[in-house]
CSV table of C-alpha atoms and ligand atoms in Angstrom, one decimal:
chain,number,residue,atom,x,y,z
A,1,MET,CA,113.7,39.5,-1.6
A,2,GLU,CA,110.9,41.2,-3.4
A,3,ASN,CA,107.6,39.6,-4.5
A,4,LYS,CA,106.0,41.4,-7.7
A,5,GLN,CA,102.2,41.0,-8.0
A,6,ILE,CA,99.7,42.2,-10.6
A,7,ALA,CA,97.0,44.2,-8.9
A,8,ILE,CA,93.7,45.6,-10.1
A,9,THR,CA,94.0,49.1,-8.8
A,10,GLU,CA,90.5,50.2,-9.6
A,11,PHE,CA,87.5,48.9,-11.7
A,12,GLY,CA,87.9,49.6,-15.3
A,13,GLY,CA,90.0,48.9,-18.6
A,14,VAL,CA,93.4,47.2,-18.9
A,15,ASN,CA,95.3,50.2,-17.8
A,16,THR,CA,93.9,49.6,-14.3
A,17,LEU,CA,96.1,46.6,-14.0
A,18,ALA,CA,99.5,47.4,-12.0
A,19,ILE,CA,102.6,45.8,-10.9
A,20,GLN,CA,103.1,46.2,-7.0
A,21,THR,CA,105.9,45.1,-5.1
A,22,ASN,CA,105.7,43.3,-1.6
A,23,SER,CA,107.7,40.9,0.4
A,24,VAL,CA,107.8,37.1,0.0
A,25,PRO,CA,105.4,35.9,2.5
A,26,THR,CA,106.1,33.5,5.4
A,27,PRO,CA,104.2,30.3,5.6
A,28,LYS,CA,102.1,29.7,8.7
A,29,SER,CA,101.4,26.0,10.0
A,30,GLY,CA,100.2,23.9,7.2
A,31,GLU,CA,100.9,26.5,4.4
A,32,ILE,CA,103.3,26.5,1.7
A,33,VAL,CA,104.8,29.4,-0.2
A,34,VAL,CA,104.9,28.6,-4.0
A,35,LYS,CA,107.4,30.4,-6.3
A,36,VAL,CA,105.0,30.9,-9.2
A,37,ALA,CA,106.1,29.9,-12.6
A,38,PHE,CA,102.8,30.3,-14.5
A,39,SER,CA,99.6,32.0,-13.6
A,40,GLY,CA,96.5,31.1,-15.7
A,41,ILE,CA,94.0,34.0,-16.9
A,42,ASN,CA,90.2,33.2,-16.7
A,43,PRO,CA,87.3,35.1,-18.2
A,44,ILE,CA,86.3,35.9,-14.2
A,45,ASP,CA,89.6,37.9,-14.0
A,46,VAL,CA,88.8,40.0,-16.8
A,47,LYS,CA,85.2,40.6,-15.7
A,48,THR,CA,86.3,41.3,-12.1
A,49,ARG,CA,88.7,44.0,-13.4
A,50,ALA,CA,85.9,45.4,-15.4
A,51,GLY,CA,83.9,45.8,-12.1
A,52,LEU,CA,81.5,43.1,-13.1
A,53,GLY,CA,80.0,40.0,-11.5
A,54,TRP,CA,79.8,39.1,-7.9
A,55,ALA,CA,83.6,38.7,-7.3
A,56,ALA,CA,84.0,42.3,-8.1
A,57,ALA,CA,81.0,43.2,-5.7
A,58,GLN,CA,82.6,41.4,-3.0
A,59,ASN,CA,86.3,43.0,-3.6
A,60,LYS,CA,84.9,46.6,-4.3
A,61,ASP,CA,86.3,48.0,-0.9
A,62,ASN,CA,89.4,45.6,-1.1
A,63,LEU,CA,91.3,47.4,-3.9
A,64,PRO,CA,94.3,47.0,-5.0
A,65,TRP,CA,93.4,43.4,-5.2
A,66,VAL,CA,95.5,40.6,-6.7
A,67,PRO,CA,93.6,38.5,-8.9
A,68,GLY,CA,94.3,34.9,-10.2
A,69,TYR,CA,93.2,31.5,-9.1
A,70,ASP,CA,95.4,29.1,-11.4
A,71,ILE,CA,99.1,28.5,-10.3
A,72,SER,CA,101.9,26.3,-11.0
A,73,GLY,CA,105.4,26.7,-9.8
A,74,GLN,CA,107.8,25.3,-7.3
A,75,VAL,CA,107.4,24.7,-3.5
A,76,PHE,CA,109.7,27.7,-2.1
A,77,SER,CA,109.2,27.2,1.7
A,78,CYS,CA,107.0,25.2,3.9
A,79,GLY,CA,105.2,25.9,7.2
A,80,ASP,CA,105.4,23.7,10.3
A,81,GLY,CA,103.5,20.6,9.8
A,82,VAL,CA,103.8,20.4,6.1
A,83,SER,CA,104.0,16.7,5.3
A,84,ARG,CA,103.4,16.1,1.5
A,85,PHE,CA,105.6,18.5,-0.2
A,86,SER,CA,109.5,19.6,0.1
A,87,ASN,CA,111.2,22.8,-1.3
A,88,GLY,CA,111.6,22.5,-5.1
A,89,ASP,CA,108.9,20.2,-5.7
A,90,ASN,CA,106.6,21.1,-8.7
A,91,VAL,CA,102.9,21.9,-7.7
A,92,ALA,CA,99.9,23.3,-9.2
A,93,GLY,CA,96.7,24.7,-7.6
A,94,PHE,CA,93.2,26.2,-7.9
A,95,ILE,CA,93.7,28.6,-5.1
A,96,GLY,CA,91.9,31.5,-3.3
A,97,PHE,CA,88.6,30.9,-5.2
A,98,PRO,CA,86.4,32.9,-5.3
A,99,LEU,CA,87.1,36.0,-2.8
A,100,VAL,CA,91.0,35.7,-2.1
A,101,GLY,CA,92.7,35.2,-5.5
A,102,GLY,CA,96.3,36.2,-5.3
A,103,GLY,CA,97.5,33.9,-8.3
A,104,TYR,CA,99.0,36.9,-10.2
A,105,SER,CA,102.1,36.9,-7.8
A,106,GLN,CA,105.6,35.7,-8.1
A,107,TYR,CA,105.1,34.1,-4.6
A,108,VAL,CA,102.1,33.1,-3.0
A,109,CYS,CA,101.1,31.4,0.3
A,110,VAL,CA,98.4,28.8,0.2
A,111,PRO,CA,97.5,25.7,2.3
A,112,GLU,CA,99.1,22.7,1.6
A,113,ASN,CA,95.8,21.1,0.9
A,114,ASP,CA,95.2,23.2,-1.9
A,115,LEU,CA,98.2,22.1,-4.0
A,116,CYS,CA,98.7,19.0,-6.1
A,117,ALA,CA,102.1,17.4,-7.3
A,118,VAL,CA,102.8,18.0,-10.9
A,119,PRO,CA,104.1,14.8,-12.5
A,120,ASP,CA,107.5,15.0,-14.1
A,121,ALA,CA,105.8,14.5,-17.5
A,122,VAL,CA,103.7,17.5,-17.2
A,123,THR,CA,105.0,20.9,-17.9
A,124,LEU,CA,104.2,23.6,-15.7
A,125,GLU,CA,102.6,25.6,-18.6
A,126,ALA,CA,100.1,22.6,-18.9
A,127,ALA,CA,99.8,22.4,-15.2
A,128,ALA,CA,98.7,26.2,-15.0
A,129,ALA,CA,96.2,25.8,-17.7
A,130,LEU,CA,94.2,23.3,-15.9
A,131,PRO,CA,93.0,24.3,-12.5
A,132,LEU,CA,89.8,26.6,-12.9
A,133,ALA,CA,89.0,25.7,-16.5
A,134,GLY,CA,89.5,21.8,-16.2
A,135,GLN,CA,87.7,21.4,-13.0
A,136,THR,CA,84.7,23.5,-14.4
A,137,ALA,CA,84.8,21.2,-17.7
A,138,ALA,CA,84.8,18.1,-15.3
A,139,GLN,CA,82.1,19.3,-12.7
A,140,ALA,CA,80.1,20.3,-15.8
A,141,ILE,CA,80.2,17.0,-17.3
A,142,ASN,CA,79.6,15.2,-14.3
A,143,LYS,CA,76.5,17.4,-13.2
A,144,ALA,CA,75.1,16.5,-16.7
A,145,GLN,CA,75.6,12.9,-15.9
A,146,VAL,CA,77.1,12.3,-19.5
A,147,LYS,CA,77.4,8.8,-20.3
A,148,GLU,CA,78.2,6.5,-23.2
A,149,GLY,CA,76.2,7.2,-26.3
A,150,ASP,CA,74.8,10.4,-25.2
A,151,ARG,CA,74.8,13.1,-27.8
A,152,VAL,CA,76.3,16.2,-26.2
A,153,LEU,CA,76.5,19.6,-27.4
A,154,ILE,CA,79.1,21.8,-26.2
A,155,LEU,CA,78.8,25.4,-26.9
A,156,ALA,CA,82.5,27.0,-27.4
A,157,GLY,CA,84.3,23.8,-27.5
A,158,ALA,CA,87.5,25.7,-28.4
A,159,GLY,CA,87.8,27.8,-25.3
A,160,GLY,CA,89.6,27.4,-22.0
A,161,VAL,CA,86.8,25.1,-20.5
A,162,GLY,CA,85.5,23.7,-23.9
A,163,HIS,CA,88.8,22.1,-25.1
A,164,LEU,CA,88.9,20.2,-21.9
A,165,ALA,CA,84.9,19.5,-21.7
A,166,VAL,CA,85.1,18.1,-25.3
A,167,GLN,CA,88.0,15.7,-24.6
A,168,ILE,CA,86.4,14.5,-21.1
A,169,ALA,CA,83.0,13.9,-22.9
A,170,VAL,CA,84.7,12.2,-25.7
A,171,ALA,CA,86.6,9.8,-23.1
A,172,ALA,CA,83.2,9.1,-21.6
A,173,LYS,CA,82.4,7.5,-25.1
A,174,ALA,CA,79.6,10.3,-25.8
A,175,GLU,CA,79.1,11.5,-29.4
A,176,VAL,CA,80.1,15.1,-29.0
A,177,PHE,CA,79.0,18.1,-31.1
A,178,THR,CA,80.7,21.5,-30.7
A,179,THR,CA,80.4,25.0,-32.0
A,180,CYS,CA,83.4,27.0,-32.9
A,181,SER,CA,84.6,29.5,-35.6
A,182,GLU,CA,86.0,28.1,-39.0
A,183,SER,CA,89.6,28.6,-37.9
A,184,ASN,CA,88.9,26.1,-35.0
A,185,LEU,CA,87.0,23.3,-37.1
A,186,ASP,CA,90.1,21.2,-37.8
A,187,TYR,CA,91.2,21.5,-34.2
A,188,MET,CA,87.9,20.4,-32.6
A,189,ALA,CA,87.8,17.6,-35.1
A,190,THR,CA,91.1,16.4,-33.9
A,191,LEU,CA,89.7,16.2,-30.4
A,192,GLY,CA,87.1,13.9,-31.6
A,193,ALA,CA,84.1,16.3,-31.8
A,194,HIS,CA,81.7,17.2,-34.8
A,195,ALA,CA,82.6,20.7,-35.3
A,196,ILE,CA,79.7,23.3,-36.1
A,197,ASN,CA,80.7,26.8,-37.6
A,198,TYR,CA,78.4,28.9,-35.5
A,199,HIS,CA,79.0,32.0,-37.8
A,200,PHE,CA,77.5,30.0,-40.7
A,201,ALA,CA,74.4,28.8,-39.0
A,202,PRO,CA,73.0,28.6,-35.4
A,203,ALA,CA,73.6,25.2,-33.6
A,204,SER,CA,69.7,24.7,-34.0
A,205,GLU,CA,70.0,24.4,-37.7
A,206,ARG,CA,72.8,22.0,-37.7
A,207,VAL,CA,72.2,19.5,-34.8
A,208,SER,CA,69.1,17.7,-33.3
A,209,GLU,CA,68.3,15.1,-30.9
A,210,VAL,CA,70.7,16.2,-28.2
A,211,ASP,CA,70.8,14.5,-24.9
A,212,VAL,CA,73.1,16.9,-23.0
A,213,LEU,CA,73.9,20.6,-23.4
A,214,ILE,CA,76.8,22.1,-21.9
A,215,ASP,CA,76.5,25.9,-22.4
A,216,LEU,CA,79.8,27.8,-22.2
A,217,VAL,CA,78.3,31.0,-24.1
A,218,GLY,CA,75.0,31.8,-22.5
A,219,GLY,CA,72.6,34.5,-23.7
A,220,ASP,CA,70.7,34.1,-27.0
A,221,THR,CA,73.2,31.4,-28.2
A,222,ALA,CA,72.2,29.3,-25.4
A,223,LEU,CA,68.5,29.8,-25.8
A,224,ASP,CA,69.0,29.0,-29.6
A,225,ALA,CA,70.5,25.7,-28.6
A,226,LEU,CA,67.3,24.7,-26.6
A,227,LYS,CA,65.9,23.9,-29.9
A,228,CYS,CA,68.4,21.1,-30.5
A,229,LEU,CA,67.3,18.9,-27.6
A,230,ASN,CA,65.5,15.7,-27.0
A,231,ASP,CA,62.5,15.8,-24.5
A,232,GLU,CA,64.6,14.3,-21.6
A,233,ALA,CA,67.7,16.5,-22.3
A,234,ARG,CA,69.7,17.8,-19.4
A,235,ILE,CA,71.3,21.4,-19.5
A,236,VAL,CA,74.3,22.6,-17.6
A,237,THR,CA,74.8,26.4,-18.2
A,238,VAL,CA,78.1,27.7,-17.0
A,239,PRO,CA,78.2,31.6,-17.5
A,240,THR,CA,76.6,32.9,-14.3
A,241,LEU,CA,75.5,36.2,-15.8
A,242,SER,CA,72.6,34.5,-17.8
A,243,ALA,CA,72.2,31.3,-15.9
A,244,GLU,CA,68.8,32.0,-14.4
A,245,LEU,CA,67.4,33.3,-17.7
A,246,ILE,CA,68.3,30.0,-19.5
A,247,CYS,CA,67.4,27.7,-16.7
A,248,ASP,CA,63.9,29.3,-16.4
A,249,LYS,CA,63.3,29.0,-20.1
A,250,ALA,CA,64.7,25.5,-20.3
A,251,LYS,CA,62.3,24.5,-17.4
A,252,LEU,CA,59.3,26.0,-19.1
A,253,LEU,CA,60.2,23.8,-22.1
A,254,GLY,CA,60.3,20.7,-19.8
A,255,PHE,CA,64.1,20.1,-19.6
A,256,GLN,CA,66.3,19.7,-16.6
A,257,ALA,CA,68.5,22.6,-16.3
A,258,THR,CA,71.1,23.7,-13.8
A,259,GLY,CA,73.6,26.7,-13.5
A,260,MET,CA,76.9,25.9,-11.6
A,261,LEU,CA,79.7,27.5,-9.8
A,262,VAL,CA,82.9,25.6,-9.9
A,263,GLU,CA,84.3,24.2,-6.6
A,264,PRO,CA,88.2,23.6,-6.2
A,265,ALA,CA,88.8,19.8,-5.6
A,266,PRO,CA,92.3,19.1,-5.5
A,267,GLU,CA,91.7,15.3,-6.2
A,268,GLN,CA,90.0,16.3,-9.3
A,269,LEU,CA,92.9,18.4,-10.5
A,270,GLU,CA,95.2,15.4,-9.6
A,271,THR,CA,93.1,13.1,-11.9
A,272,MET,CA,93.3,15.7,-14.7
A,273,LEU,CA,97.3,16.1,-14.2
A,274,TYR,CA,97.7,12.3,-14.4
A,275,MET,CA,95.6,12.3,-17.5
A,276,VAL,CA,97.9,14.9,-19.0
A,277,SER,CA,100.8,12.8,-18.1
A,278,VAL,CA,99.9,9.7,-19.8
A,279,GLY,CA,98.4,11.6,-22.9
A,280,ILE,CA,95.0,11.2,-22.7
A,281,LEU,CA,94.1,14.9,-22.0
A,282,LYS,CA,95.9,17.8,-24.1
A,283,THR,CA,96.0,21.2,-22.7
A,284,GLU,CA,95.9,24.0,-25.5
A,285,ILE,CA,97.8,27.3,-24.7
A,286,GLN,CA,97.2,30.0,-27.1
A,287,THR,CA,99.8,32.5,-25.6
A,288,THR,CA,102.0,32.8,-22.7
A,289,PHE,CA,102.8,36.3,-21.9
A,290,PRO,CA,105.4,37.8,-19.4
A,291,MET,CA,104.0,39.3,-16.5
A,292,LYS,CA,104.7,42.7,-17.5
A,293,GLU,CA,102.6,42.3,-20.6
A,294,VAL,CA,99.2,41.4,-18.5
A,295,GLN,CA,97.4,44.2,-20.1
A,296,ALA,CA,97.9,42.5,-23.7
A,297,ALA,CA,96.8,39.1,-22.0
A,298,HIS,CA,93.7,40.5,-20.6
A,299,LEU,CA,92.9,42.1,-24.1
A,300,GLN,CA,93.5,38.6,-25.6
A,301,VAL,CA,91.1,37.0,-23.2
A,302,GLU,CA,88.6,39.7,-23.9
A,303,THR,CA,88.4,39.1,-27.5
A,304,GLY,CA,86.2,36.0,-26.4
A,305,HIS,CA,88.1,34.0,-29.1
A,306,THR,CA,91.2,32.2,-27.4
A,307,ARG,CA,91.9,28.9,-28.2
A,308,GLY,CA,92.5,27.1,-25.0
A,309,LYS,CA,94.2,29.2,-22.3
A,310,VAL,CA,96.3,32.2,-21.9
A,311,LEU,CA,99.0,32.2,-19.5
A,312,LEU,CA,101.3,34.8,-17.6
A,313,LYS,CA,105.1,33.8,-17.0
A,314,MET,CA,105.6,35.1,-13.7
A,315,GLN,CA,109.3,34.8,-13.3
A,316,GLU,CA,111.6,37.2,-15.1
A,317,GLY,CA,114.6,36.3,-17.4
B,401,NAP,N1,80.2,29.1,-13.3
B,401,NAP,C1,81.5,29.0,-13.2
B,401,NAP,O1,82.1,28.3,-12.2
B,401,NAP,C2,82.5,29.1,-14.5
B,401,NAP,C3,83.6,28.7,-14.5
B,401,NAP,C4,84.6,28.7,-15.6
B,401,NAP,C5,84.1,29.6,-16.7
B,401,NAP,N2,82.9,30.3,-16.6
B,401,NAP,C6,82.3,31.0,-17.7
B,401,NAP,O2,82.0,30.0,-18.6
B,401,NAP,C7,82.3,30.8,-20.0
B,401,NAP,C8,83.5,30.1,-20.6
B,401,NAP,O3,84.7,30.1,-20.2
B,401,NAP,P1,86.1,29.9,-20.8
B,401,NAP,O4,87.2,30.0,-19.9
B,401,NAP,O5,86.0,28.5,-21.8
B,401,NAP,O6,86.2,31.0,-21.8
B,401,NAP,P2,87.1,31.5,-23.2
B,401,NAP,O7,88.3,30.5,-22.9
B,401,NAP,O8,87.3,33.1,-22.9
B,401,NAP,O9,86.2,31.0,-24.4
B,401,NAP,C9,86.7,31.4,-25.6
B,401,NAP,C10,86.1,30.6,-26.6
B,401,NAP,O10,84.6,31.1,-26.8
B,401,NAP,C11,84.3,30.6,-28.2
B,401,NAP,N3,83.2,31.5,-28.4
B,401,NAP,C12,83.0,32.6,-28.4
B,401,NAP,N4,81.7,33.0,-28.9
B,401,NAP,C13,81.2,31.8,-29.2
B,401,NAP,C14,79.9,31.5,-29.6
B,401,NAP,N5,79.0,32.5,-30.0
B,401,NAP,N6,79.5,30.3,-29.9
B,401,NAP,C15,80.4,29.3,-29.8
B,401,NAP,N7,81.7,29.6,-29.3
B,401,NAP,C16,82.0,30.9,-28.9
B,401,NAP,C17,85.5,31.0,-28.9
B,401,NAP,O11,85.5,30.2,-29.9
B,401,NAP,P3,86.0,30.9,-31.7
B,401,NAP,O12,87.2,31.5,-31.5
B,401,NAP,O13,86.1,29.3,-32.5
B,401,NAP,O14,84.7,31.5,-31.9
B,401,NAP,C18,86.7,30.9,-28.0
B,401,NAP,O15,87.3,29.6,-28.4
B,401,NAP,C19,82.7,32.2,-19.6
B,401,NAP,O16,81.7,33.0,-19.7
B,401,NAP,C20,83.2,32.0,-18.1
B,401,NAP,O17,83.1,33.1,-17.4
B,401,NAP,C21,82.0,30.1,-15.5
C-alpha cells in the first residue's frame, strides 16, 4: 500500500512542494500509525518552505522534508505495548514538533503518548484545527496569567491562534479587545470580543488601560500596541522573528514581556477537544483543500488574512 506525502523539495515558492510516494510505516513498540484524515497548515510550515526561521535552518540538509505538525485521523496499526488505542479509533495530535514534522502524510507513525482520543461529538476537521494553534493560544493566555476582569488586547483575533485565544480569554472572564479587518468585525463580536478595525486606526488610538497584550502580529503593529498598556501590563509576543525587539522595547518601558515557543502538551489538547465537544470552544475552518492542492493552501496562509484555519484533506475520494 502506498503512502503519499507532501514534501518541501527545496526552499522557495509553493512550486517547491511536491507529492512523493513512500510505503506505509510499521509501528515500533509504543508507536501508532495514523491514517491521516486532515492535516493542519500553520504559518511556520509556510515560513519553513520559504527557507525562513529556525526550523528551515535545522532542516536545510534534510530535504526533501515532510512538514506538518497537526493531524487528525484513525488508528491504522499499533506497535507492541500500545494500550490506550485500538485500530479505527479517532485520534488527533500535535506531532513531530519542531524538527521532525511529518503531518502532511497519508500515514504517519507517532508515539502513542503524542495522541489524544477525539470525542464522538468532535469532527476530525475540528480536531485537526486545534493542536498547534490551540496550544499556542492556551499557553500564551496562561503565560500572561489572564484573570477575571483583565482588559486583554489580542492582536489578530481572527487568525488560527487568535480565534481560539479570544475564546479562551473570554471564558476566563476577561474583557477582550481584538484587532481585525472589517470583514471579521462581526465574527469577532460573536466570539465575545470588542473588535477594532486596524485598517481604520491603529490599536493605540482605539483602546487604552490594557492589562494584558497577546501579540500575534509582531513588528511595528506590536510596538504601537505598547501605547495601549497600563503600568503593570503583561505582554506575550508570539511571532518569534520580532520577539526580541518587542520584549526589549517593552522592558525599557517597564512592562513584563516574554516571547514563547509552543510546547506540545497532549493533556492540553485533550481539554480543548473536550471544550469543542461540549460547545464552549468553536473552531473556524476557512478552507479544506485536497492534498493535491497544497500549493493553493500555502498561498492562502501566505495572504496573512485567513479566518481560523486552513486544512489539507489527506485521503482521496
Ligand atoms: N512562537 C510560537 O510558538 C508560535 C506558535 C504559533 C504561531 N506563531 C506565530 O504567530 C503568528 C500568528 O499565527 P496564526 O497561526 O494565528 O496566523 P494566521 O492564522 O495566518 O493569522 C491570520 C490572521 O492575521 C490577521 N492579521 C494580519 N495582519 C494583521 C494586523 N496587522 N493586525 C491584526 N490582525 C492581522 C488576519 O486578520 P484580518 O484578515 O482580519 O486582517 C488573519 O485573520 C504567526 O506569525 C505565527 O508564525 C508562533
